[in-house]
Amino acid sequence: GSAYVFVYSGSMWTEQAKLTATTGAAAYDNFGSSVALSGDTAIIGAPSDGIALDPGSAYIFTRSGTTWTQQAQLLASDGAAKDLFGSSVGISGDKAIIGAWGVDGVGGSLAGSAYVFERAGAVWTQTARLSVDENGGDDFFGYSVAISGNNIIVGTPLDDIGPNTDQGSAFIFRVLGPGWSQESQKVASDGTAGDSFGISVAISGDTAIVGASTDDVGANVDQGSAYIFVRTSTGWAEQAHLFAGDGAAGDQFGISVAISGDTAVVGAAGDDVGANADQGSAYVFARTGTTWAQQDQLIDTAGGTNIGDGFGISVAVSGDTAIAGAYRYDLSPNGNQGVFVVFSRESGVWQQKAKVPAAGGAADDQFGISVAYSGNTVVVGANKADVGGNADQGSAYVFTGLGGNWTQQAQLNGTGGAASDEFGVSVGISGDTAIVGANKTNAAQGSAYVFTRSGGVWTQQAQLTATGGAGGDEFGTSVSIAGDAAVVGAPKDDVGPNSDQGSAYVFIRSGAAWTQQAQLNGAGGAANDEFGR
């Protein structure tokens, strides 16, 4: 292998040098597999370098005038066979970082490590070894996703943080130039094992909210909580930790979250309301300055038995209107048909305005499993709806209205739908464009469908799939859309050797064509993170 340096002068790029290793070089080193540049210093990875079965190395070159010279060959202090040290490299000034994804953790799996080297004079010395999880991981990057302008947030609810199994984390990406770059990985300031932080995420401008539905609060197992983060001049900082004012064990507060400006809504689908087990509720929080306070608790008060409704499994908010799905609501004689419920805020008080089912709904449709709201339009998923003779193919429904008056405008189904697709497991909307996830299509590889509205007519514009997707990825488990950009989570995507690490995919629209722009993976991802869910 080799690496080439080009310089720009006037309006032309000219090759300045061809770099090859002058010491330690051998056949099959894969020198040039990774490269990075900082000023007059370049670093080049050779992950297959070494006699002992690919421990790997990295080479430093420096420029004097127009001449490049090898300054150092970097090796991991604990390098071993198949570490693939040098599979990724980065450099900034006198600091370099080298990835070695083949490094085994204590548990024997491919946990991976990164090594930091620092230069003093012309001498490079290893100063740190960074490891995400010495015991091997179990992540699930992509369980939840959200997009707002140039910001994307991705939940990883089964990410192991230090010794805490399944504590969870959330990754924030920001568009820089033509691509997306990871800006931050956030974890709860008081996180513990099993919190599932990242089970739900939402973002609005420079404010993000992350749900942790199985967070134990005091003695209350799985009461749940949610965290607010804001972007500051120095990065993202935790601004608030939200709890239900009447929280109890098993509430699963944080199973869903939504945010609009200074208003946040948090679903608690397992909340017991009076004698009704698991009726569910949703809580509204409002921000004044930097302080968040609970403004109201939303409960379905419009009749019905309400036991086991799962109200709050999904939530959406825009301005002074909030939507909550109750996917197991019974409409006699149809058990678990589902509804969505509309609330409006008037002088700081939230009032229930409507409870709306799908026209033609049936038992076990799970209408309300997902909801999205934009302007005067609501999109609701029913992932278990039977379509024709196809059991659990799934549908999504579009409603328009305001306050207590809502009209069903369309029932959406993806082309080529089949039994058990679960179309509608996730939904998103932005203006006249809706996106619907169907994570069980094509042997659970998954798809997402984009629909556009002209007048009152909705038409499928595109079916999105992941480049390189495979069966079992469950692409479409989560979706979000803002203008001409969409993000789709695939929490079961295998990334390198990491089973179910998860990915999130960004698509951009030009005209009527959607193109995959990026595949996002969290730094330090591991097996079973479910990133993107």
Short mmCIF file of C-alpha atoms in Angstrom, two decimals:
data_model
loop_
_atom_site.label_atom_id
_atom_site.label_comp_id
_atom_site.label_asym_id
_atom_site.label_seq_id
_atom_site.Cartn_x
_atom_site.Cartn_y
_atom_site.Cartn_z
CA GLY A 1 0.00 0.00 0.00
CA SER A 2 0.83 3.65 -0.27
CA ALA A 3 -0.66 7.10 0.29
CA TYR A 4 -0.63 10.19 -1.90
CA VAL A 5 -0.43 13.84 -0.88
CA PHE A 6 -2.03 16.53 -3.03
CA VAL A 7 -1.78 20.30 -2.66
CA TYR A 8 -4.03 23.00 -4.05
CA SER A 9 -2.50 25.95 -5.88
CA GLY A 10 -4.45 28.50 -7.85
CA SER A 11 -7.27 26.42 -9.27
CA MET A 12 -5.52 23.06 -9.49
CA TRP A 13 -4.69 20.08 -7.29
CA THR A 14 -1.19 18.67 -7.82
CA GLU A 15 0.35 15.49 -6.47
CA GLN A 16 3.14 16.45 -4.10
CA ALA A 17 4.30 13.10 -2.78
CA LYS A 18 3.75 9.36 -2.74
CA LEU A 19 4.28 8.01 0.78
CA THR A 20 5.37 4.48 1.59
CA ALA A 21 6.74 3.00 4.78
CA THR A 22 10.53 3.14 4.90
CA THR A 23 10.89 0.97 8.02
CA GLY A 24 8.84 -2.05 8.93
CA ALA A 25 7.18 -2.37 5.53
CA ALA A 26 6.08 -5.80 4.29
CA ALA A 27 3.66 -7.48 1.92
CA TYR A 28 -0.05 -7.28 2.80
CA ASP A 29 0.39 -4.49 5.38
CA ASN A 30 -2.59 -2.55 3.91
CA PHE A 31 -0.64 0.67 4.42
CA GLY A 32 -3.05 3.45 3.49
CA SER A 33 -6.23 1.87 4.81
CA SER A 34 -6.76 5.03 6.83
CA VAL A 35 -5.25 8.51 6.58
CA ALA A 36 -5.44 11.85 8.32
CA LEU A 37 -3.66 15.19 8.00
CA SER A 38 -2.93 18.10 10.30
CA GLY A 39 -0.78 20.89 8.89
CA ASP A 40 2.59 19.43 7.93
CA THR A 41 1.98 16.09 9.66
CA ALA A 42 0.25 13.04 8.20
CA ILE A 43 -0.71 9.75 9.83
CA ILE A 44 -1.29 6.58 7.83
CA GLY A 45 -2.73 3.33 9.13
CA ALA A 46 -1.44 -0.14 8.21
CA PRO A 47 -3.84 -2.41 10.13
CA SER A 48 -2.41 -5.68 8.72
CA ASP A 49 1.18 -4.79 9.54
CA GLY A 50 3.23 -7.17 11.69
CA ILE A 51 4.53 -10.68 11.79
CA ALA A 52 2.14 -11.87 14.51
CA LEU A 53 -1.07 -12.00 12.47
CA ASP A 54 -2.05 -8.38 11.92
CA PRO A 55 -1.50 -6.49 15.16
CA GLY A 56 -1.19 -3.39 12.95
CA SER A 57 0.70 -0.13 13.06
CA ALA A 58 0.48 3.52 12.03
CA TYR A 59 3.09 5.74 10.43
CA ILE A 60 3.80 9.44 10.97
CA PHE A 61 5.19 11.57 8.13
CA THR A 62 6.23 15.22 8.34
CA ARG A 63 6.73 17.81 5.62
CA SER A 64 9.67 20.20 5.27
CA GLY A 65 9.19 22.48 2.30
CA THR A 66 7.75 20.05 -0.23
CA THR A 67 9.52 16.94 1.07
CA TRP A 68 7.76 14.34 3.21
CA THR A 69 9.78 12.10 5.57
CA GLN A 70 8.73 9.22 7.83
CA GLN A 71 9.06 10.42 11.41
CA ALA A 72 7.76 7.43 13.39
CA GLN A 73 6.11 4.03 13.28
CA LEU A 74 3.52 3.80 16.07
CA LEU A 75 2.65 0.49 17.73
CA ALA A 76 0.19 -0.30 20.51
CA SER A 77 1.90 -0.99 23.82
CA ASP A 78 -0.22 -4.14 24.24
CA GLY A 79 -0.61 -5.06 20.59
CA ALA A 80 -1.72 -8.61 19.80
CA ALA A 81 -2.70 -10.70 16.80
CA LYS A 82 -5.71 -9.46 14.82
CA ASP A 83 -6.01 -6.18 16.76
CA LEU A 84 -6.03 -4.26 13.45
CA PHE A 85 -4.37 -1.25 15.10
CA GLY A 86 -4.43 1.45 12.42
CA SER A 87 -7.84 0.61 11.00
CA SER A 88 -8.74 4.23 11.76
CA VAL A 89 -6.52 7.23 12.49
CA GLY A 90 -6.85 10.89 13.40
CA ILE A 91 -4.42 13.70 14.15
CA SER A 92 -4.53 17.23 15.48
CA GLY A 93 -1.31 19.12 16.13
CA ASP A 94 0.86 16.97 18.38
CA LYS A 95 -1.85 14.47 19.29
CA ALA A 96 -2.85 11.40 17.30
CA ILE A 97 -5.54 8.77 17.86
CA ILE A 98 -5.45 5.29 16.34
CA GLY A 99 -8.34 2.85 16.31
CA ALA A 100 -7.98 -0.90 16.76
CA TRP A 101 -11.45 -2.41 16.46
CA GLY A 102 -10.11 -5.97 16.70
CA VAL A 103 -8.90 -5.61 20.29
CA ASP A 104 -10.61 -8.13 22.55
CA GLY A 105 -12.20 -7.07 25.80
CA VAL A 106 -12.07 -8.94 29.08
CA GLY A 107 -15.05 -11.02 27.98
CA GLY A 108 -13.26 -12.08 24.81
CA SER A 109 -15.40 -10.24 22.26
CA LEU A 110 -14.22 -7.60 19.77
CA ALA A 111 -14.68 -4.68 22.13
CA GLY A 112 -12.19 -2.47 20.31
CA SER A 113 -9.91 0.25 21.60
CA ALA A 114 -8.40 3.56 20.56
CA TYR A 115 -4.89 4.67 21.43
CA VAL A 116 -3.70 8.24 22.00
CA PHE A 117 -0.12 9.27 21.15
CA GLU A 118 1.50 12.63 21.84
CA ARG A 119 4.58 14.18 20.26
CA ALA A 120 7.41 15.91 22.11
CA GLY A 121 10.00 17.18 19.68
CA ALA A 122 10.15 14.39 17.12
CA VAL A 123 9.30 11.59 19.58
CA TRP A 124 5.83 10.04 19.77
CA THR A 125 4.70 8.35 23.00
CA GLN A 126 1.47 6.44 23.78
CA THR A 127 -0.35 8.36 26.52
CA ALA A 128 -3.70 6.61 26.71
CA ARG A 129 -5.74 3.60 25.64
CA LEU A 130 -9.44 4.31 25.35
CA SER A 131 -11.96 1.48 25.57
CA VAL A 132 -15.73 1.74 25.36
CA ASP A 133 -16.40 -1.47 27.22
CA GLU A 134 -13.67 -3.80 28.42
CA ASN A 135 -16.21 -6.61 28.81
CA GLY A 136 -17.29 -6.59 25.18
CA GLY A 137 -20.39 -4.44 24.87
CA ASP A 138 -24.10 -5.03 24.13
CA ASP A 139 -25.32 -1.66 22.74
CA PHE A 140 -28.29 -1.14 20.27
CA PHE A 141 -27.54 2.21 18.61
CA GLY A 142 -30.59 3.53 16.73
CA TYR A 143 -33.55 2.52 18.89
CA SER A 144 -34.91 6.05 18.63
CA VAL A 145 -34.14 8.97 16.32
CA ALA A 146 -35.21 12.57 15.83
CA ILE A 147 -34.19 15.40 13.54
CA SER A 148 -34.55 19.17 13.79
CA GLY A 149 -32.88 21.37 11.19
CA ASN A 150 -29.17 20.50 11.18
CA ASN A 151 -29.43 18.36 14.30
CA ILE A 152 -29.98 14.62 14.66
CA ILE A 153 -30.28 12.72 17.93
CA VAL A 154 -30.04 8.93 18.13
CA GLY A 155 -30.90 6.84 21.19
CA THR A 156 -28.90 3.81 22.33
CA PRO A 157 -30.95 2.45 25.25
CA LEU A 158 -28.92 -0.73 25.77
CA ASP A 159 -25.51 0.94 25.73
CA ASP A 160 -23.34 -0.23 28.60
CA ILE A 161 -21.76 2.75 30.40
CA GLY A 162 -18.77 1.62 32.42
CA PRO A 163 -19.98 -1.24 34.61
CA ASN A 164 -23.65 -0.31 34.13
CA THR A 165 -25.32 -2.75 31.76
CA ASP A 166 -28.04 -1.21 29.58
CA GLN A 167 -27.74 2.23 31.16
CA GLY A 168 -28.12 3.78 27.72
CA SER A 169 -26.87 6.86 25.94
CA ALA A 170 -27.82 9.28 23.17
CA PHE A 171 -25.66 10.59 20.34
CA ILE A 172 -26.08 14.02 18.78
CA PHE A 173 -24.94 14.65 15.22
CA ARG A 174 -24.72 17.95 13.38
CA VAL A 175 -24.35 18.60 9.68
CA LEU A 176 -20.96 20.02 8.81
CA GLY A 177 -20.41 20.72 5.12
CA PRO A 178 -21.71 17.81 3.05
CA GLY A 179 -21.85 15.26 5.88
CA TRP A 180 -22.92 14.59 9.45
CA SER A 181 -20.45 14.58 12.35
CA GLN A 182 -20.95 13.30 15.87
CA GLU A 183 -21.11 16.30 18.13
CA SER A 184 -21.75 14.68 21.48
CA GLN A 185 -22.59 11.49 23.33
CA LYS A 186 -24.82 12.18 26.29
CA VAL A 187 -25.42 10.01 29.31
CA ALA A 188 -27.52 10.68 32.37
CA SER A 189 -25.64 12.48 35.13
CA ASP A 190 -26.98 9.94 37.64
CA GLY A 191 -27.46 6.99 35.31
CA THR A 192 -27.50 3.41 36.58
CA ALA A 193 -27.73 -0.05 35.09
CA GLY A 194 -30.98 -0.87 33.30
CA ASP A 195 -32.24 2.72 32.93
CA SER A 196 -32.80 2.41 29.14
CA PHE A 197 -31.77 6.03 28.68
CA GLY A 198 -32.39 6.70 24.98
CA ILE A 199 -35.54 4.59 24.65
CA SER A 200 -37.09 7.78 23.24
CA VAL A 201 -35.57 11.02 21.95
CA ALA A 202 -36.76 14.34 20.55
CA ILE A 203 -35.02 17.54 19.56
CA SER A 204 -36.14 21.10 18.88
CA GLY A 205 -33.41 23.52 17.85
CA ASP A 206 -30.77 23.57 20.58
CA THR A 207 -32.84 21.60 23.10
CA ALA A 208 -33.11 17.82 23.27
CA ILE A 209 -35.08 15.47 25.52
CA VAL A 210 -34.20 11.85 26.24
CA GLY A 211 -36.44 9.31 27.94
CA ALA A 212 -35.27 6.66 30.42
CA SER A 213 -38.42 4.63 30.94
CA THR A 214 -36.95 1.96 33.22
CA ASP A 215 -35.10 4.33 35.52
CA ASP A 216 -35.67 3.36 39.14
CA VAL A 217 -36.64 6.39 41.21
CA GLY A 218 -36.03 5.77 44.88
CA ALA A 219 -37.71 2.47 45.67
CA ASN A 220 -39.95 2.67 42.59
CA VAL A 221 -38.72 0.17 40.01
CA ASP A 222 -39.21 1.32 36.41
CA GLN A 223 -40.91 4.59 37.38
CA GLY A 224 -38.94 6.30 34.63
CA SER A 225 -37.60 9.78 34.04
CA ALA A 226 -36.52 12.10 31.23
CA TYR A 227 -33.56 14.42 30.75
CA ILE A 228 -33.30 17.81 29.05
CA PHE A 229 -30.07 18.80 27.31
CA VAL A 230 -29.21 22.17 25.75
CA ARG A 231 -26.42 23.23 23.42
CA THR A 232 -24.08 25.80 24.94
CA SER A 233 -20.95 27.50 23.68
CA THR A 234 -18.91 24.63 25.10
CA GLY A 235 -21.13 21.72 24.04
CA TRP A 236 -24.29 19.97 25.18
CA ALA A 237 -25.13 20.22 28.87
CA GLU A 238 -27.83 18.60 31.00
CA GLN A 239 -30.34 21.27 31.96
CA ALA A 240 -33.02 19.32 33.82
CA HIS A 241 -34.03 15.88 35.07
CA LEU A 242 -37.80 15.45 34.79
CA PHE A 243 -40.03 13.24 36.94
CA ALA A 244 -43.78 12.79 37.16
CA GLY A 245 -45.24 14.62 40.13
CA ASP A 246 -47.13 11.47 41.16
CA GLY A 247 -44.68 8.90 39.80
CA ALA A 248 -44.93 5.27 40.90
CA ALA A 249 -43.32 1.93 40.14
CA GLY A 250 -43.97 0.60 36.66
CA ASP A 251 -45.17 3.89 35.17
CA GLN A 252 -42.56 3.82 32.38
CA PHE A 253 -42.45 7.60 32.34
CA GLY A 254 -40.23 8.45 29.36
CA ILE A 255 -41.41 5.67 27.05
CA SER A 256 -42.16 8.51 24.62
CA VAL A 257 -41.07 12.14 24.49
CA ALA A 258 -41.80 15.20 22.36
CA ILE A 259 -40.63 18.81 22.45
CA SER A 260 -41.62 22.08 20.83
CA GLY A 261 -39.80 25.23 21.91
CA ASP A 262 -40.23 25.57 25.67
CA THR A 263 -42.82 22.78 25.98
CA ALA A 264 -42.06 19.11 26.49
CA VAL A 265 -44.46 16.16 26.72
CA VAL A 266 -43.49 12.84 28.30
CA GLY A 267 -45.56 9.68 27.99
CA ALA A 268 -46.04 7.19 30.84
CA ALA A 269 -47.92 4.31 29.24
CA GLY A 270 -47.75 2.14 32.36
CA ASP A 271 -49.23 4.73 34.71
CA ASP A 272 -52.11 3.48 36.86
CA VAL A 273 -54.91 6.05 36.92
CA GLY A 274 -57.17 5.50 39.89
CA ALA A 275 -58.11 1.81 39.84
CA ASN A 276 -57.22 1.46 36.15
CA ALA A 277 -53.97 -0.44 35.83
CA ASP A 278 -51.77 0.71 32.94
CA GLN A 279 -54.31 3.25 31.68
CA GLY A 280 -51.42 5.56 31.00
CA SER A 281 -50.98 9.31 31.03
CA ALA A 282 -48.72 12.02 29.66
CA TYR A 283 -47.08 14.94 31.44
CA VAL A 284 -46.48 18.45 30.12
CA PHE A 285 -43.47 20.46 31.26
CA ALA A 286 -42.86 24.14 30.50
CA ARG A 287 -39.57 26.02 30.63
CA THR A 288 -39.12 29.46 32.14
CA GLY A 289 -35.56 30.69 31.75
CA THR A 290 -33.59 27.53 32.50
CA THR A 291 -36.14 25.97 34.84
CA TRP A 292 -38.55 23.23 33.79
CA ALA A 293 -41.73 22.70 35.79
CA GLN A 294 -44.61 20.25 35.39
CA GLN A 295 -47.52 22.19 33.96
CA ASP A 296 -50.15 19.46 33.71
CA GLN A 297 -50.90 15.76 33.56
CA LEU A 298 -52.86 14.64 30.51
CA ILE A 299 -55.39 11.86 31.10
CA ASP A 300 -58.14 10.51 28.87
CA THR A 301 -61.34 11.57 30.64
CA ALA A 302 -63.79 10.92 27.80
CA GLY A 303 -65.22 7.62 28.99
CA GLY A 304 -64.44 3.96 28.40
CA THR A 305 -63.01 1.40 30.80
CA ASN A 306 -59.45 2.64 30.18
CA ILE A 307 -57.79 -0.35 31.89
CA GLY A 308 -54.62 -1.22 30.00
CA ASP A 309 -55.07 1.48 27.35
CA GLY A 310 -51.37 2.30 27.16
CA PHE A 311 -52.22 5.97 26.73
CA GLY A 312 -48.94 7.84 26.24
CA ILE A 313 -47.16 5.10 24.28
CA SER A 314 -46.65 7.87 21.73
CA VAL A 315 -46.80 11.65 22.08
CA ALA A 316 -46.43 14.71 19.86
CA VAL A 317 -46.57 18.44 20.52
CA SER A 318 -46.57 21.60 18.47
CA GLY A 319 -47.27 24.97 20.03
CA ASP A 320 -50.38 24.68 22.20
CA THR A 321 -51.59 21.32 20.87
CA ALA A 322 -50.52 17.92 22.20
CA ILE A 323 -51.38 14.47 20.85
CA ALA A 324 -51.17 11.15 22.68
CA GLY A 325 -51.75 7.66 21.35
CA ALA A 326 -53.68 5.00 23.31
CA TYR A 327 -52.88 1.95 21.23
CA ARG A 328 -54.73 -0.59 23.39
CA TYR A 329 -57.95 1.37 23.79
CA ASP A 330 -61.01 -0.85 23.34
CA LEU A 331 -63.82 0.33 21.07
CA SER A 332 -66.54 -2.23 21.74
CA PRO A 333 -66.43 -4.92 20.56
CA ASN A 334 -62.89 -4.36 19.27
CA GLY A 335 -60.24 -4.90 21.90
CA ASN A 336 -56.96 -3.00 21.39
CA GLN A 337 -58.24 -1.08 18.37
CA GLY A 338 -56.69 2.17 19.60
CA VAL A 339 -57.34 5.92 19.42
CA PHE A 340 -55.44 9.18 19.54
CA VAL A 341 -56.40 11.95 21.95
CA VAL A 342 -56.05 15.70 21.33
CA PHE A 343 -55.39 18.32 24.02
CA SER A 344 -55.18 22.12 23.71
CA ARG A 345 -53.56 24.60 26.06
CA GLU A 346 -55.59 27.64 27.04
CA SER A 347 -54.12 30.14 29.51
CA GLY A 348 -51.70 27.51 30.78
CA VAL A 349 -54.39 24.87 31.29
CA TRP A 350 -54.64 21.78 29.07
CA GLN A 351 -58.09 20.59 28.03
CA GLN A 352 -59.04 17.35 26.27
CA LYS A 353 -60.63 18.27 22.92
CA ALA A 354 -61.12 15.03 21.02
CA LYS A 355 -60.64 11.26 21.07
CA VAL A 356 -60.37 9.95 17.53
CA PRO A 357 -60.41 6.37 16.14
CA ALA A 358 -59.59 5.25 12.61
CA ALA A 359 -62.51 4.83 10.24
CA GLY A 360 -62.85 1.10 9.60
CA GLY A 361 -60.57 0.19 12.49
CA ALA A 362 -60.61 -3.33 13.87
CA ALA A 363 -59.58 -5.30 16.92
CA ASP A 364 -55.83 -5.42 17.67
CA ASP A 365 -54.91 -2.75 15.10
CA GLN A 366 -52.85 -0.90 17.74
CA PHE A 367 -53.84 2.40 16.16
CA GLY A 368 -51.88 5.03 18.09
CA ILE A 369 -48.65 3.05 18.47
CA SER A 370 -47.03 6.08 16.84
CA VAL A 371 -48.18 9.67 16.30
CA ALA A 372 -46.74 12.78 14.63
CA TYR A 373 -48.15 16.27 14.35
CA SER A 374 -47.41 19.23 12.08
CA GLY A 375 -49.61 22.27 11.54
CA ASN A 376 -53.18 21.01 11.44
CA THR A 377 -52.25 17.46 10.39
CA VAL A 378 -51.79 14.33 12.49
CA VAL A 379 -50.35 11.04 11.24
CA VAL A 380 -51.11 7.93 13.29
CA GLY A 381 -49.63 4.46 12.88
CA ALA A 382 -51.52 1.20 13.29
CA ASN A 383 -48.79 -1.39 12.83
CA LYS A 384 -51.01 -4.41 13.45
CA ALA A 385 -53.84 -3.44 11.09
CA ASP A 386 -54.88 -6.18 8.65
CA VAL A 387 -54.98 -5.00 5.02
CA GLY A 388 -57.07 -7.19 2.76
CA GLY A 389 -56.05 -10.70 3.67
CA ASN A 390 -52.65 -9.63 5.04
CA ALA A 391 -52.55 -9.96 8.81
CA ASP A 392 -50.49 -7.27 10.55
CA GLN A 393 -49.47 -5.56 7.31
CA GLY A 394 -50.15 -2.24 9.03
CA SER A 395 -51.47 1.15 7.98
CA ALA A 396 -51.03 4.81 8.78
CA TYR A 397 -53.84 7.34 8.87
CA VAL A 398 -53.82 11.06 8.17
CA PHE A 399 -56.22 13.43 9.95
CA THR A 400 -56.69 17.16 9.60
CA GLY A 401 -58.42 19.49 11.99
CA LEU A 402 -58.15 21.75 15.00
CA GLY A 403 -59.30 21.51 18.59
CA GLY A 404 -62.22 19.09 18.76
CA ASN A 405 -62.90 18.74 15.04
CA TRP A 406 -60.82 16.14 13.18
CA THR A 407 -61.45 14.51 9.81
CA GLN A 408 -59.70 11.44 8.41
CA GLN A 409 -58.07 12.52 5.16
CA ALA A 410 -56.29 9.37 4.06
CA GLN A 411 -55.28 5.82 4.89
CA LEU A 412 -51.70 5.18 3.79
CA ASN A 413 -50.33 1.81 2.72
CA GLY A 414 -46.96 1.14 1.14
CA THR A 415 -46.76 -0.42 -2.31
CA GLY A 416 -46.04 -4.12 -2.27
CA GLY A 417 -47.23 -4.48 1.32
CA ALA A 418 -47.39 -7.97 2.79
CA ALA A 419 -48.50 -9.72 5.94
CA SER A 420 -46.52 -8.88 9.09
CA ASP A 421 -44.80 -5.81 7.56
CA GLU A 422 -45.89 -3.71 10.57
CA PHE A 423 -46.16 -0.60 8.41
CA GLY A 424 -46.90 2.27 10.81
CA VAL A 425 -44.65 1.19 13.66
CA SER A 426 -43.19 4.70 13.37
CA VAL A 427 -44.40 7.89 11.70
CA GLY A 428 -43.20 11.42 11.08
CA ILE A 429 -44.54 14.49 9.31
CA SER A 430 -43.22 17.83 8.11
CA GLY A 431 -45.66 20.07 6.25
CA ASP A 432 -47.06 18.11 3.31
CA THR A 433 -44.63 15.21 3.60
CA ALA A 434 -45.08 12.16 5.80
CA ILE A 435 -42.75 9.24 6.47
CA VAL A 436 -43.87 5.83 7.72
CA GLY A 437 -41.65 3.02 8.98
CA ALA A 438 -42.27 -0.67 8.25
CA ASN A 439 -39.50 -2.48 10.07
CA LYS A 440 -40.56 -6.05 9.25
CA THR A 441 -40.58 -5.89 5.42
CA ASN A 442 -38.27 -8.17 3.43
CA ALA A 443 -37.35 -10.60 6.20
CA ALA A 444 -37.20 -7.73 8.71
CA GLN A 445 -34.62 -5.81 6.70
CA GLY A 446 -37.17 -3.01 6.87
CA SER A 447 -38.30 -0.03 4.81
CA ALA A 448 -39.61 3.48 5.20
CA TYR A 449 -42.13 5.09 2.88
CA VAL A 450 -42.41 8.77 2.00
CA PHE A 451 -45.79 10.24 1.04
CA THR A 452 -46.57 13.74 -0.21
CA ARG A 453 -49.85 15.68 -0.23
CA SER A 454 -51.21 17.71 -3.11
CA GLY A 455 -54.53 19.30 -2.27
CA GLY A 456 -56.06 16.64 -0.06
CA VAL A 457 -54.56 13.67 -1.91
CA TRP A 458 -51.60 11.71 -0.55
CA THR A 459 -49.28 9.85 -2.95
CA GLN A 460 -46.31 7.60 -2.24
CA GLN A 461 -43.16 9.39 -3.37
CA ALA A 462 -40.47 6.92 -2.37
CA GLN A 463 -39.67 3.69 -0.58
CA LEU A 464 -36.44 4.09 1.39
CA THR A 465 -34.10 1.21 2.16
CA ALA A 466 -30.59 1.17 3.57
CA THR A 467 -27.68 0.73 1.20
CA GLY A 468 -26.15 -2.58 2.20
CA GLY A 469 -29.11 -3.46 4.41
CA ALA A 470 -29.66 -7.06 5.46
CA GLY A 471 -32.40 -9.22 6.88
CA GLY A 472 -33.09 -8.56 10.53
CA ASP A 473 -31.82 -4.94 10.53
CA GLU A 474 -35.36 -3.63 11.30
CA PHE A 475 -34.72 -0.43 9.35
CA GLY A 476 -37.77 1.78 9.93
CA THR A 477 -38.17 1.08 13.64
CA SER A 478 -37.89 4.84 14.13
CA VAL A 479 -38.31 7.69 11.65
CA SER A 480 -38.19 11.47 11.69
CA ILE A 481 -38.44 14.13 9.00
CA ALA A 482 -37.71 17.85 8.71
CA GLY A 483 -38.15 19.56 5.37
CA ASP A 484 -36.09 17.68 2.78
CA ALA A 485 -34.15 15.57 5.27
CA ALA A 486 -35.22 12.32 6.89
CA VAL A 487 -33.53 9.99 9.35
CA VAL A 488 -34.41 6.31 9.76
CA GLY A 489 -33.25 4.01 12.55
CA ALA A 490 -32.15 0.40 12.07
CA PRO A 491 -31.44 -0.80 15.63
CA LYS A 492 -30.65 -4.41 14.67
CA ASP A 493 -28.04 -3.53 12.03
CA ASP A 494 -24.81 -5.47 12.44
CA VAL A 495 -21.81 -3.11 12.27
CA GLY A 496 -18.56 -4.92 11.56
CA PRO A 497 -18.36 -7.76 14.07
CA ASN A 498 -20.96 -6.18 16.40
CA SER A 499 -24.32 -7.91 16.16
CA ASP A 500 -27.29 -5.55 16.63
CA GLN A 501 -25.08 -2.49 17.21
CA GLY A 502 -27.55 -0.47 15.13
CA SER A 503 -27.36 2.39 12.66
CA ALA A 504 -29.28 5.46 11.62
CA TYR A 505 -29.51 6.56 8.00
CA VAL A 506 -29.90 10.10 6.67
CA PHE A 507 -31.75 10.70 3.38
CA ILE A 508 -31.93 13.99 1.48
CA ARG A 509 -34.59 14.95 -1.09
CA SER A 510 -33.79 16.74 -4.33
CA GLY A 511 -36.90 17.35 -6.39
CA ALA A 512 -38.85 14.14 -5.90
CA ALA A 513 -35.80 11.88 -5.51
CA TRP A 514 -34.52 10.73 -2.12
CA THR A 515 -30.84 9.78 -1.77
CA GLN A 516 -29.04 8.21 1.19
CA GLN A 517 -26.52 10.78 2.40
CA ALA A 518 -25.04 9.11 5.44
CA GLN A 519 -25.02 6.07 7.69
CA LEU A 520 -24.57 7.14 11.29
CA ASN A 521 -22.94 4.99 13.97
CA GLY A 522 -22.07 6.07 17.46
CA ALA A 523 -18.43 6.34 18.39
CA GLY A 524 -17.55 3.43 20.63
CA GLY A 525 -20.54 1.38 19.54
CA ALA A 526 -20.72 -2.27 20.55
CA ALA A 527 -22.82 -5.36 19.98
CA ASN A 528 -26.50 -5.07 20.92
CA ASP A 529 -26.45 -1.28 21.43
CA GLU A 530 -29.59 -0.93 19.22
CA PHE A 531 -28.42 2.52 18.13
CA GLY A 532 -31.23 4.05 16.08
CA ARG A 533 -34.19 2.43 17.74
#
